[in-house]
Amino acid sequence: MYGKGIMRGLSVTLKHFFQTYVDDLRYGWRKYSPKEDNFEMRQGMAAQGAFTVQYPDEKLAVPERFRFVPFLVVNEDDHPEAPGKDWCTSCGICAKVCPPQCIWIVRSEDPNTGRPIPEPEAFFIDIDICMNCGFCAEFCPFDAIKMDHDYELASYDRTTSHIHDKDHLSKPTSYWNRIAPTRAAEEAEARGGWEHIDVIKERKKAEKAAAKAAKK
Ligand code: SF4
Ligand code: SF4
């Protein structure tokens, strides 16, 4: 039984060994060129064989479903109607479901009426406590919190630099679309468009009202 497992392991090593030469024949010298356009053949998900990655100058591509710490989705800075607007409505669901309770949210308030506004005034995640489970992203009803691919977060500071605030956490929609194109497209299809779900709902409501008015 043990012998079988060892043979299977060795066959994987052997497969990678030969795949290195297959990729060499396929790409030639381009695979080892320091130019950036060889990323897919050398470090991309389709790369095969055994090779040395010169980390940190080079990095292996991570799969789309890779998850590290969460980030918040916000509109682009050049969005025509609401530049930089948070997708988060500060509903608090992510903070409730977070197993180690490392999310803090302060909801915005209207300065005149004191009534709550559905957007966060402050949002903090302690990434030293976050266990990268992805529950917050799974449960968010507004697609506003996502798991990032950026895993280089080490620092010499053990105090506040690992408590990410709203500025640090906020990344534009284009970033999410770039790191997770398949999931972003699936989510947009489920929402009915690429915008925030509330914007899509408002637009549909306005279209219905316009159609009703036109019938009269
Ligand atoms: S990130 Fe999502 S779940 Fe968390 S408070 Fe904002 S809208 Fe709610
Ligand atoms: S990934 Fe998990 S542990 Fe980290 S903030 Fe989200 S729910 Fe909490």
JSON list of C-alpha atoms and ligand atoms in Angstrom, two decimals:
[
{"chain": "A", "resi": 1, "resn": "MET", "atom": "CA", "xyz": [0.00, 0.00, 0.00]},
{"chain": "A", "resi": 2, "resn": "TYR", "atom": "CA", "xyz": [2.81, 2.42, 0.97]},
{"chain": "A", "resi": 3, "resn": "GLY", "atom": "CA", "xyz": [4.77, 1.50, -2.15]},
{"chain": "A", "resi": 4, "resn": "LYS", "atom": "CA", "xyz": [1.82, 2.50, -4.34]},
{"chain": "A", "resi": 5, "resn": "GLY", "atom": "CA", "xyz": [1.62, 5.97, -2.76]},
{"chain": "A", "resi": 6, "resn": "ILE", "atom": "CA", "xyz": [5.35, 6.53, -3.18]},
{"chain": "A", "resi": 7, "resn": "MET", "atom": "CA", "xyz": [5.14, 5.50, -6.84]},
{"chain": "A", "resi": 8, "resn": "ARG", "atom": "CA", "xyz": [2.20, 7.85, -7.41]},
{"chain": "A", "resi": 9, "resn": "GLY", "atom": "CA", "xyz": [4.16, 10.73, -5.83]},
{"chain": "A", "resi": 10, "resn": "LEU", "atom": "CA", "xyz": [7.23, 9.99, -7.88]},
{"chain": "A", "resi": 11, "resn": "SER", "atom": "CA", "xyz": [5.15, 9.85, -11.07]},
{"chain": "A", "resi": 12, "resn": "VAL", "atom": "CA", "xyz": [3.85, 13.37, -10.34]},
{"chain": "A", "resi": 13, "resn": "THR", "atom": "CA", "xyz": [7.44, 14.59, -9.91]},
{"chain": "A", "resi": 14, "resn": "LEU", "atom": "CA", "xyz": [8.44, 12.87, -13.13]},
{"chain": "A", "resi": 15, "resn": "LYS", "atom": "CA", "xyz": [5.47, 14.36, -14.98]},
{"chain": "A", "resi": 16, "resn": "HIS", "atom": "CA", "xyz": [6.49, 17.89, -13.88]},
{"chain": "A", "resi": 17, "resn": "PHE", "atom": "CA", "xyz": [10.08, 17.15, -14.86]},
{"chain": "A", "resi": 18, "resn": "PHE", "atom": "CA", "xyz": [9.09, 16.24, -18.44]},
{"chain": "A", "resi": 19, "resn": "GLN", "atom": "CA", "xyz": [6.51, 19.02, -18.68]},
{"chain": "A", "resi": 20, "resn": "THR", "atom": "CA", "xyz": [9.33, 21.51, -18.10]},
{"chain": "A", "resi": 21, "resn": "TYR", "atom": "CA", "xyz": [10.89, 20.38, -21.41]},
{"chain": "A", "resi": 22, "resn": "VAL", "atom": "CA", "xyz": [7.50, 20.32, -23.17]},
{"chain": "A", "resi": 23, "resn": "ASP", "atom": "CA", "xyz": [6.97, 23.97, -22.17]},
{"chain": "A", "resi": 24, "resn": "ASP", "atom": "CA", "xyz": [10.57, 24.76, -23.20]},
{"chain": "A", "resi": 25, "resn": "LEU", "atom": "CA", "xyz": [9.87, 23.36, -26.67]},
{"chain": "A", "resi": 26, "resn": "ARG", "atom": "CA", "xyz": [6.55, 25.18, -26.86]},
{"chain": "A", "resi": 27, "resn": "TYR", "atom": "CA", "xyz": [7.75, 28.63, -25.82]},
{"chain": "A", "resi": 28, "resn": "GLY", "atom": "CA", "xyz": [11.52, 28.50, -26.42]},
{"chain": "A", "resi": 29, "resn": "TRP", "atom": "CA", "xyz": [13.62, 31.30, -24.97]},
{"chain": "A", "resi": 30, "resn": "ARG", "atom": "CA", "xyz": [10.56, 33.51, -24.46]},
{"chain": "A", "resi": 31, "resn": "LYS", "atom": "CA", "xyz": [9.70, 31.52, -21.31]},
{"chain": "A", "resi": 32, "resn": "TYR", "atom": "CA", "xyz": [12.90, 32.72, -19.60]},
{"chain": "A", "resi": 33, "resn": "SER", "atom": "CA", "xyz": [12.88, 36.27, -20.89]},
{"chain": "A", "resi": 34, "resn": "PRO", "atom": "CA", "xyz": [12.60, 38.88, -18.10]},
{"chain": "A", "resi": 35, "resn": "LYS", "atom": "CA", "xyz": [9.98, 40.73, -20.15]},
{"chain": "A", "resi": 36, "resn": "GLU", "atom": "CA", "xyz": [6.57, 41.04, -18.52]},
{"chain": "A", "resi": 37, "resn": "ASP", "atom": "CA", "xyz": [4.67, 39.55, -21.46]},
{"chain": "A", "resi": 38, "resn": "ASN", "atom": "CA", "xyz": [5.97, 36.07, -20.60]},
{"chain": "A", "resi": 39, "resn": "PHE", "atom": "CA", "xyz": [3.98, 36.00, -17.36]},
{"chain": "A", "resi": 40, "resn": "GLU", "atom": "CA", "xyz": [1.33, 33.56, -18.59]},
{"chain": "A", "resi": 41, "resn": "MET", "atom": "CA", "xyz": [3.81, 31.06, -19.99]},
{"chain": "A", "resi": 42, "resn": "ARG", "atom": "CA", "xyz": [6.12, 31.19, -16.97]},
{"chain": "A", "resi": 43, "resn": "GLN", "atom": "CA", "xyz": [3.95, 31.95, -13.96]},
{"chain": "A", "resi": 44, "resn": "GLY", "atom": "CA", "xyz": [0.34, 31.79, -15.22]},
{"chain": "A", "resi": 45, "resn": "MET", "atom": "CA", "xyz": [-2.21, 29.13, -14.34]},
{"chain": "A", "resi": 46, "resn": "ALA", "atom": "CA", "xyz": [-1.46, 27.27, -17.61]},
{"chain": "A", "resi": 47, "resn": "ALA", "atom": "CA", "xyz": [2.29, 27.05, -16.92]},
{"chain": "A", "resi": 48, "resn": "GLN", "atom": "CA", "xyz": [3.53, 23.51, -16.47]},
{"chain": "A", "resi": 49, "resn": "GLY", "atom": "CA", "xyz": [6.67, 21.79, -15.37]},
{"chain": "A", "resi": 50, "resn": "ALA", "atom": "CA", "xyz": [9.16, 22.62, -12.67]},
{"chain": "A", "resi": 51, "resn": "PHE", "atom": "CA", "xyz": [10.87, 25.98, -12.62]},
{"chain": "A", "resi": 52, "resn": "THR", "atom": "CA", "xyz": [12.24, 28.42, -10.09]},
{"chain": "A", "resi": 53, "resn": "VAL", "atom": "CA", "xyz": [10.23, 31.55, -9.43]},
{"chain": "A", "resi": 54, "resn": "GLN", "atom": "CA", "xyz": [12.42, 34.51, -8.53]},
{"chain": "A", "resi": 55, "resn": "TYR", "atom": "CA", "xyz": [10.20, 35.74, -5.71]},
{"chain": "A", "resi": 56, "resn": "PRO", "atom": "CA", "xyz": [9.62, 38.62, -4.91]},
{"chain": "A", "resi": 57, "resn": "ASP", "atom": "CA", "xyz": [10.59, 39.87, -8.39]},
{"chain": "A", "resi": 58, "resn": "GLU", "atom": "CA", "xyz": [8.35, 37.19, -9.88]},
{"chain": "A", "resi": 59, "resn": "LYS", "atom": "CA", "xyz": [5.15, 35.77, -8.43]},
{"chain": "A", "resi": 60, "resn": "LEU", "atom": "CA", "xyz": [3.00, 32.80, -9.30]},
{"chain": "A", "resi": 61, "resn": "ALA", "atom": "CA", "xyz": [-0.46, 33.69, -10.55]},
{"chain": "A", "resi": 62, "resn": "VAL", "atom": "CA", "xyz": [-3.17, 32.81, -8.05]},
{"chain": "A", "resi": 63, "resn": "PRO", "atom": "CA", "xyz": [-6.43, 31.10, -9.03]},
{"chain": "A", "resi": 64, "resn": "GLU", "atom": "CA", "xyz": [-9.52, 33.27, -9.36]},
{"chain": "A", "resi": 65, "resn": "ARG", "atom": "CA", "xyz": [-11.07, 31.77, -6.22]},
{"chain": "A", "resi": 66, "resn": "PHE", "atom": "CA", "xyz": [-7.93, 32.48, -4.16]},
{"chain": "A", "resi": 67, "resn": "ARG", "atom": "CA", "xyz": [-8.83, 34.51, -1.08]},
{"chain": "A", "resi": 68, "resn": "PHE", "atom": "CA", "xyz": [-6.80, 36.52, 1.36]},
{"chain": "A", "resi": 69, "resn": "VAL", "atom": "CA", "xyz": [-8.16, 39.44, 3.39]},
{"chain": "A", "resi": 70, "resn": "PRO", "atom": "CA", "xyz": [-11.37, 41.21, 2.37]},
{"chain": "A", "resi": 71, "resn": "PHE", "atom": "CA", "xyz": [-11.66, 44.57, 0.58]},
{"chain": "A", "resi": 72, "resn": "LEU", "atom": "CA", "xyz": [-14.61, 46.88, -0.06]},
{"chain": "A", "resi": 73, "resn": "VAL", "atom": "CA", "xyz": [-15.95, 47.54, -3.55]},
{"chain": "A", "resi": 74, "resn": "VAL", "atom": "CA", "xyz": [-16.52, 51.21, -4.45]},
{"chain": "A", "resi": 75, "resn": "ASN", "atom": "CA", "xyz": [-17.49, 52.99, -7.67]},
{"chain": "A", "resi": 76, "resn": "GLU", "atom": "CA", "xyz": [-14.76, 54.20, -10.01]},
{"chain": "A", "resi": 77, "resn": "ASP", "atom": "CA", "xyz": [-13.42, 57.72, -9.41]},
{"chain": "A", "resi": 78, "resn": "ASP", "atom": "CA", "xyz": [-14.71, 58.75, -12.85]},
{"chain": "A", "resi": 79, "resn": "HIS", "atom": "CA", "xyz": [-18.18, 57.27, -12.33]},
{"chain": "A", "resi": 80, "resn": "PRO", "atom": "CA", "xyz": [-20.60, 59.75, -13.98]},
{"chain": "A", "resi": 81, "resn": "GLU", "atom": "CA", "xyz": [-23.19, 59.89, -11.16]},
{"chain": "A", "resi": 82, "resn": "ALA", "atom": "CA", "xyz": [-21.53, 58.72, -7.94]},
{"chain": "A", "resi": 83, "resn": "PRO", "atom": "CA", "xyz": [-17.71, 58.73, -8.15]},
{"chain": "A", "resi": 84, "resn": "GLY", "atom": "CA", "xyz": [-16.05, 56.63, -5.46]},
{"chain": "A", "resi": 85, "resn": "LYS", "atom": "CA", "xyz": [-19.38, 55.74, -3.79]},
{"chain": "A", "resi": 86, "resn": "ASP", "atom": "CA", "xyz": [-19.33, 52.79, -1.41]},
{"chain": "A", "resi": 87, "resn": "TRP", "atom": "CA", "xyz": [-21.29, 49.73, -2.42]},
{"chain": "A", "resi": 88, "resn": "CYS", "atom": "CA", "xyz": [-21.55, 48.90, 1.27]},
{"chain": "A", "resi": 89, "resn": "THR", "atom": "CA", "xyz": [-24.82, 49.96, 2.87]},
{"chain": "A", "resi": 90, "resn": "SER", "atom": "CA", "xyz": [-23.48, 49.36, 6.41]},
{"chain": "A", "resi": 91, "resn": "CYS", "atom": "CA", "xyz": [-26.17, 46.72, 7.00]},
{"chain": "A", "resi": 92, "resn": "GLY", "atom": "CA", "xyz": [-23.78, 44.97, 9.39]},
{"chain": "A", "resi": 93, "resn": "ILE", "atom": "CA", "xyz": [-24.39, 41.42, 8.16]},
{"chain": "A", "resi": 94, "resn": "CYS", "atom": "CA", "xyz": [-20.70, 40.79, 7.47]},
{"chain": "A", "resi": 95, "resn": "ALA", "atom": "CA", "xyz": [-19.78, 41.90, 11.00]},
{"chain": "A", "resi": 96, "resn": "LYS", "atom": "CA", "xyz": [-22.44, 39.58, 12.45]},
{"chain": "A", "resi": 97, "resn": "VAL", "atom": "CA", "xyz": [-21.34, 36.49, 10.52]},
{"chain": "A", "resi": 98, "resn": "CYS", "atom": "CA", "xyz": [-17.59, 37.04, 10.92]},
{"chain": "A", "resi": 99, "resn": "PRO", "atom": "CA", "xyz": [-16.48, 34.12, 13.15]},
{"chain": "A", "resi": 100, "resn": "PRO", "atom": "CA", "xyz": [-13.60, 35.91, 14.95]},
{"chain": "A", "resi": 101, "resn": "GLN", "atom": "CA", "xyz": [-15.53, 39.22, 15.05]},
{"chain": "A", "resi": 102, "resn": "CYS", "atom": "CA", "xyz": [-12.82, 41.32, 13.43]},
{"chain": "A", "resi": 103, "resn": "ILE", "atom": "CA", "xyz": [-15.07, 43.76, 11.50]},
{"chain": "A", "resi": 104, "resn": "TRP", "atom": "CA", "xyz": [-16.17, 47.11, 12.98]},
{"chain": "A", "resi": 105, "resn": "ILE", "atom": "CA", "xyz": [-18.60, 49.36, 11.11]},
{"chain": "A", "resi": 106, "resn": "VAL", "atom": "CA", "xyz": [-19.84, 52.86, 11.95]},
{"chain": "A", "resi": 107, "resn": "ARG", "atom": "CA", "xyz": [-22.98, 53.76, 10.04]},
{"chain": "A", "resi": 108, "resn": "SER", "atom": "CA", "xyz": [-23.30, 57.28, 8.59]},
{"chain": "A", "resi": 109, "resn": "GLU", "atom": "CA", "xyz": [-25.96, 59.62, 9.93]},
{"chain": "A", "resi": 110, "resn": "ASP", "atom": "CA", "xyz": [-27.72, 62.58, 8.39]},
{"chain": "A", "resi": 111, "resn": "PRO", "atom": "CA", "xyz": [-26.24, 65.59, 10.25]},
{"chain": "A", "resi": 112, "resn": "ASN", "atom": "CA", "xyz": [-29.58, 67.41, 10.18]},
{"chain": "A", "resi": 113, "resn": "THR", "atom": "CA", "xyz": [-32.06, 64.68, 11.08]},
{"chain": "A", "resi": 114, "resn": "GLY", "atom": "CA", "xyz": [-29.73, 62.24, 12.84]},
{"chain": "A", "resi": 115, "resn": "ARG", "atom": "CA", "xyz": [-31.31, 59.44, 10.81]},
{"chain": "A", "resi": 116, "resn": "PRO", "atom": "CA", "xyz": [-29.06, 56.64, 9.53]},
{"chain": "A", "resi": 117, "resn": "ILE", "atom": "CA", "xyz": [-27.76, 56.78, 5.96]},
{"chain": "A", "resi": 118, "resn": "PRO", "atom": "CA", "xyz": [-27.10, 53.46, 4.22]},
{"chain": "A", "resi": 119, "resn": "GLU", "atom": "CA", "xyz": [-23.35, 53.91, 3.86]},
{"chain": "A", "resi": 120, "resn": "PRO", "atom": "CA", "xyz": [-20.45, 53.39, 6.26]},
{"chain": "A", "resi": 121, "resn": "GLU", "atom": "CA", "xyz": [-18.82, 56.38, 7.90]},
{"chain": "A", "resi": 122, "resn": "ALA", "atom": "CA", "xyz": [-16.03, 54.09, 9.09]},
{"chain": "A", "resi": 123, "resn": "PHE", "atom": "CA", "xyz": [-15.18, 50.47, 8.38]},
{"chain": "A", "resi": 124, "resn": "PHE", "atom": "CA", "xyz": [-12.32, 48.55, 10.00]},
{"chain": "A", "resi": 125, "resn": "ILE", "atom": "CA", "xyz": [-11.01, 45.02, 9.62]},
{"chain": "A", "resi": 126, "resn": "ASP", "atom": "CA", "xyz": [-8.28, 43.69, 11.87]},
{"chain": "A", "resi": 127, "resn": "ILE", "atom": "CA", "xyz": [-6.38, 41.55, 9.40]},
{"chain": "A", "resi": 128, "resn": "ASP", "atom": "CA", "xyz": [-4.32, 39.92, 12.15]},
{"chain": "A", "resi": 129, "resn": "ILE", "atom": "CA", "xyz": [-7.54, 38.40, 13.46]},
{"chain": "A", "resi": 130, "resn": "CYS", "atom": "CA", "xyz": [-9.20, 37.74, 10.08]},
{"chain": "A", "resi": 131, "resn": "MET", "atom": "CA", "xyz": [-8.94, 34.04, 9.28]},
{"chain": "A", "resi": 132, "resn": "ASN", "atom": "CA", "xyz": [-9.64, 34.48, 5.55]},
{"chain": "A", "resi": 133, "resn": "CYS", "atom": "CA", "xyz": [-12.79, 32.35, 5.70]},
{"chain": "A", "resi": 134, "resn": "GLY", "atom": "CA", "xyz": [-14.67, 34.49, 3.15]},
{"chain": "A", "resi": 135, "resn": "PHE", "atom": "CA", "xyz": [-17.97, 34.40, 5.09]},
{"chain": "A", "resi": 136, "resn": "CYS", "atom": "CA", "xyz": [-18.29, 38.20, 4.92]},
{"chain": "A", "resi": 137, "resn": "ALA", "atom": "CA", "xyz": [-18.08, 38.11, 1.10]},
{"chain": "A", "resi": 138, "resn": "GLU", "atom": "CA", "xyz": [-20.46, 35.14, 0.85]},
{"chain": "A", "resi": 139, "resn": "PHE", "atom": "CA", "xyz": [-23.14, 36.74, 3.02]},
{"chain": "A", "resi": 140, "resn": "CYS", "atom": "CA", "xyz": [-23.00, 40.36, 1.80]},
{"chain": "A", "resi": 141, "resn": "PRO", "atom": "CA", "xyz": [-26.31, 40.99, -0.01]},
{"chain": "A", "resi": 142, "resn": "PHE", "atom": "CA", "xyz": [-24.85, 43.95, -1.94]},
{"chain": "A", "resi": 143, "resn": "ASP", "atom": "CA", "xyz": [-21.69, 42.37, -3.42]},
{"chain": "A", "resi": 144, "resn": "ALA", "atom": "CA", "xyz": [-19.82, 45.07, -1.50]},
{"chain": "A", "resi": 145, "resn": "ILE", "atom": "CA", "xyz": [-17.11, 43.05, 0.23]},
{"chain": "A", "resi": 146, "resn": "LYS", "atom": "CA", "xyz": [-14.81, 40.69, -1.63]},
{"chain": "A", "resi": 147, "resn": "MET", "atom": "CA", "xyz": [-11.77, 38.56, -0.90]},
{"chain": "A", "resi": 148, "resn": "ASP", "atom": "CA", "xyz": [-8.54, 40.06, -2.19]},
{"chain": "A", "resi": 149, "resn": "HIS", "atom": "CA", "xyz": [-5.66, 38.38, -4.01]},
{"chain": "A", "resi": 150, "resn": "ASP", "atom": "CA", "xyz": [-3.03, 40.62, -2.42]},
{"chain": "A", "resi": 151, "resn": "TYR", "atom": "CA", "xyz": [-1.17, 38.46, 0.09]},
{"chain": "A", "resi": 152, "resn": "GLU", "atom": "CA", "xyz": [1.90, 40.63, 0.67]},
{"chain": "A", "resi": 153, "resn": "LEU", "atom": "CA", "xyz": [0.76, 42.37, 3.85]},
{"chain": "A", "resi": 154, "resn": "ALA", "atom": "CA", "xyz": [3.66, 41.71, 6.20]},
{"chain": "A", "resi": 155, "resn": "SER", "atom": "CA", "xyz": [5.08, 44.70, 8.01]},
{"chain": "A", "resi": 156, "resn": "TYR", "atom": "CA", "xyz": [7.36, 45.48, 10.95]},
{"chain": "A", "resi": 157, "resn": "ASP", "atom": "CA", "xyz": [4.55, 47.31, 12.74]},
{"chain": "A", "resi": 158, "resn": "ARG", "atom": "CA", "xyz": [2.44, 45.14, 15.04]},
{"chain": "A", "resi": 159, "resn": "THR", "atom": "CA", "xyz": [0.03, 47.88, 16.05]},
{"chain": "A", "resi": 160, "resn": "THR", "atom": "CA", "xyz": [-2.34, 49.83, 13.83]},
{"chain": "A", "resi": 161, "resn": "SER", "atom": "CA", "xyz": [-0.96, 49.05, 10.35]},
{"chain": "A", "resi": 162, "resn": "HIS", "atom": "CA", "xyz": [-2.81, 45.73, 10.42]},
{"chain": "A", "resi": 163, "resn": "ILE", "atom": "CA", "xyz": [-6.13, 47.35, 11.17]},
{"chain": "A", "resi": 164, "resn": "HIS", "atom": "CA", "xyz": [-7.31, 48.30, 7.70]},
{"chain": "A", "resi": 165, "resn": "ASP", "atom": "CA", "xyz": [-9.61, 51.32, 7.61]},
{"chain": "A", "resi": 166, "resn": "LYS", "atom": "CA", "xyz": [-12.13, 52.30, 4.94]},
{"chain": "A", "resi": 167, "resn": "ASP", "atom": "CA", "xyz": [-9.55, 54.12, 2.80]},
{"chain": "A", "resi": 168, "resn": "HIS", "atom": "CA", "xyz": [-7.24, 51.14, 2.88]},
{"chain": "A", "resi": 169, "resn": "LEU", "atom": "CA", "xyz": [-10.04, 48.65, 2.22]},
{"chain": "A", "resi": 170, "resn": "SER", "atom": "CA", "xyz": [-11.73, 50.48, -0.66]},
{"chain": "A", "resi": 171, "resn": "LYS", "atom": "CA", "xyz": [-10.96, 49.33, -4.20]},
{"chain": "A", "resi": 172, "resn": "PRO", "atom": "CA", "xyz": [-12.85, 50.19, -7.40]},
{"chain": "A", "resi": 173, "resn": "THR", "atom": "CA", "xyz": [-15.20, 47.82, -9.21]},
{"chain": "A", "resi": 174, "resn": "SER", "atom": "CA", "xyz": [-12.68, 47.48, -12.06]},
{"chain": "A", "resi": 175, "resn": "TYR", "atom": "CA", "xyz": [-10.22, 45.87, -9.61]},
{"chain": "A", "resi": 176, "resn": "TRP", "atom": "CA", "xyz": [-12.73, 43.15, -8.67]},
{"chain": "A", "resi": 177, "resn": "ASN", "atom": "CA", "xyz": [-13.62, 42.64, -12.35]},
{"chain": "A", "resi": 178, "resn": "ARG", "atom": "CA", "xyz": [-9.92, 42.21, -13.15]},
{"chain": "A", "resi": 179, "resn": "ILE", "atom": "CA", "xyz": [-8.97, 39.73, -10.39]},
{"chain": "A", "resi": 180, "resn": "ALA", "atom": "CA", "xyz": [-12.18, 37.67, -10.60]},
{"chain": "A", "resi": 181, "resn": "PRO", "atom": "CA", "xyz": [-13.70, 38.15, -14.08]},
{"chain": "A", "resi": 182, "resn": "THR", "atom": "CA", "xyz": [-15.84, 35.00, -14.02]},
{"chain": "A", "resi": 183, "resn": "ARG", "atom": "CA", "xyz": [-17.36, 35.64, -10.62]},
{"chain": "A", "resi": 184, "resn": "ALA", "atom": "CA", "xyz": [-17.84, 39.36, -11.31]},
{"chain": "A", "resi": 185, "resn": "ALA", "atom": "CA", "xyz": [-19.74, 38.49, -14.52]},
{"chain": "A", "resi": 186, "resn": "GLU", "atom": "CA", "xyz": [-21.89, 35.90, -12.70]},
{"chain": "A", "resi": 187, "resn": "GLU", "atom": "CA", "xyz": [-22.73, 38.40, -9.97]},
{"chain": "A", "resi": 188, "resn": "ALA", "atom": "CA", "xyz": [-23.55, 41.13, -12.51]},
{"chain": "A", "resi": 189, "resn": "GLU", "atom": "CA", "xyz": [-25.89, 38.71, -14.29]},
{"chain": "A", "resi": 190, "resn": "ALA", "atom": "CA", "xyz": [-27.62, 37.81, -11.03]},
{"chain": "A", "resi": 191, "resn": "ARG", "atom": "CA", "xyz": [-28.01, 41.52, -10.12]},
{"chain": "A", "resi": 192, "resn": "GLY", "atom": "CA", "xyz": [-29.24, 42.41, -13.60]},
{"chain": "A", "resi": 193, "resn": "GLY", "atom": "CA", "xyz": [-26.37, 44.77, -14.46]},
{"chain": "A", "resi": 194, "resn": "TRP", "atom": "CA", "xyz": [-22.85, 45.94, -13.60]},
{"chain": "A", "resi": 195, "resn": "GLU", "atom": "CA", "xyz": [-24.02, 48.68, -11.23]},
{"chain": "A", "resi": 196, "resn": "HIS", "atom": "CA", "xyz": [-24.90, 48.46, -7.52]},
{"chain": "A", "resi": 197, "resn": "ILE", "atom": "CA", "xyz": [-28.16, 46.55, -6.95]},
{"chain": "A", "resi": 198, "resn": "ASP", "atom": "CA", "xyz": [-29.93, 49.66, -5.59]},
{"chain": "A", "resi": 199, "resn": "VAL", "atom": "CA", "xyz": [-29.04, 51.64, -8.73]},
{"chain": "A", "resi": 200, "resn": "ILE", "atom": "CA", "xyz": [-30.39, 48.81, -10.91]},
{"chain": "A", "resi": 201, "resn": "LYS", "atom": "CA", "xyz": [-33.61, 48.68, -8.85]},
{"chain": "A", "resi": 202, "resn": "GLU", "atom": "CA", "xyz": [-34.08, 52.46, -9.07]},
{"chain": "A", "resi": 203, "resn": "ARG", "atom": "CA", "xyz": [-33.46, 52.40, -12.81]},
{"chain": "A", "resi": 204, "resn": "LYS", "atom": "CA", "xyz": [-36.03, 49.62, -13.30]},
{"chain": "A", "resi": 205, "resn": "LYS", "atom": "CA", "xyz": [-38.55, 51.52, -11.17]},
{"chain": "A", "resi": 206, "resn": "ALA", "atom": "CA", "xyz": [-38.03, 54.68, -13.25]},
{"chain": "A", "resi": 207, "resn": "GLU", "atom": "CA", "xyz": [-38.39, 52.71, -16.48]},
{"chain": "A", "resi": 208, "resn": "LYS", "atom": "CA", "xyz": [-41.66, 51.16, -15.25]},
{"chain": "A", "resi": 209, "resn": "ALA", "atom": "CA", "xyz": [-43.00, 54.56, -14.20]},
{"chain": "A", "resi": 210, "resn": "ALA", "atom": "CA", "xyz": [-42.04, 56.05, -17.59]},
{"chain": "A", "resi": 211, "resn": "ALA", "atom": "CA", "xyz": [-43.72, 53.18, -19.43]},
{"chain": "A", "resi": 212, "resn": "LYS", "atom": "CA", "xyz": [-46.87, 53.61, -17.30]},
{"chain": "A", "resi": 213, "resn": "ALA", "atom": "CA", "xyz": [-46.93, 57.36, -17.96]},
{"chain": "A", "resi": 214, "resn": "ALA", "atom": "CA", "xyz": [-46.49, 56.80, -21.71]},
{"chain": "A", "resi": 215, "resn": "LYS", "atom": "CA", "xyz": [-49.53, 54.44, -21.75]},
{"chain": "A", "resi": 216, "resn": "LYS", "atom": "CA", "xyz": [-51.84, 57.07, -20.26]},
{"chain": "B", "resi": 1, "resn": "SF4", "atom": "S1", "xyz": [-19.98, 44.92, 3.37]},
{"chain": "B", "resi": 1, "resn": "SF4", "atom": "FE1", "xyz": [-21.96, 44.08, 2.76]},
{"chain": "B", "resi": 1, "resn": "SF4", "atom": "S2", "xyz": [-22.66, 42.86, 4.52]},
{"chain": "B", "resi": 1, "resn": "SF4", "atom": "FE2", "xyz": [-20.99, 44.20, 5.25]},
{"chain": "B", "resi": 1, "resn": "SF4", "atom": "S3", "xyz": [-22.05, 45.97, 6.05]},
{"chain": "B", "resi": 1, "resn": "SF4", "atom": "FE3", "xyz": [-21.50, 46.42, 3.94]},
{"chain": "B", "resi": 1, "resn": "SF4", "atom": "S4", "xyz": [-23.30, 45.86, 2.74]},
{"chain": "B", "resi": 1, "resn": "SF4", "atom": "FE4", "xyz": [-23.54, 44.89, 4.75]},
{"chain": "B", "resi": 2, "resn": "SF4", "atom": "S1", "xyz": [-12.81, 36.64, 5.86]},
{"chain": "B", "resi": 2, "resn": "SF4", "atom": "FE1", "xyz": [-13.88, 35.65, 7.61]},
{"chain": "B", "resi": 2, "resn": "SF4", "atom": "S2", "xyz": [-12.64, 36.21, 9.38]},
{"chain": "B", "resi": 2, "resn": "SF4", "atom": "FE2", "xyz": [-12.04, 37.60, 7.72]},
{"chain": "B", "resi": 2, "resn": "SF4", "atom": "S3", "xyz": [-13.33, 39.40, 7.96]},
{"chain": "B", "resi": 2, "resn": "SF4", "atom": "FE3", "xyz": [-14.40, 38.05, 6.55]},
{"chain": "B", "resi": 2, "resn": "SF4", "atom": "S4", "xyz": [-15.78, 36.81, 7.84]},
{"chain": "B", "resi": 2, "resn": "SF4", "atom": "FE4", "xyz": [-14.25, 37.76, 9.19]}
]
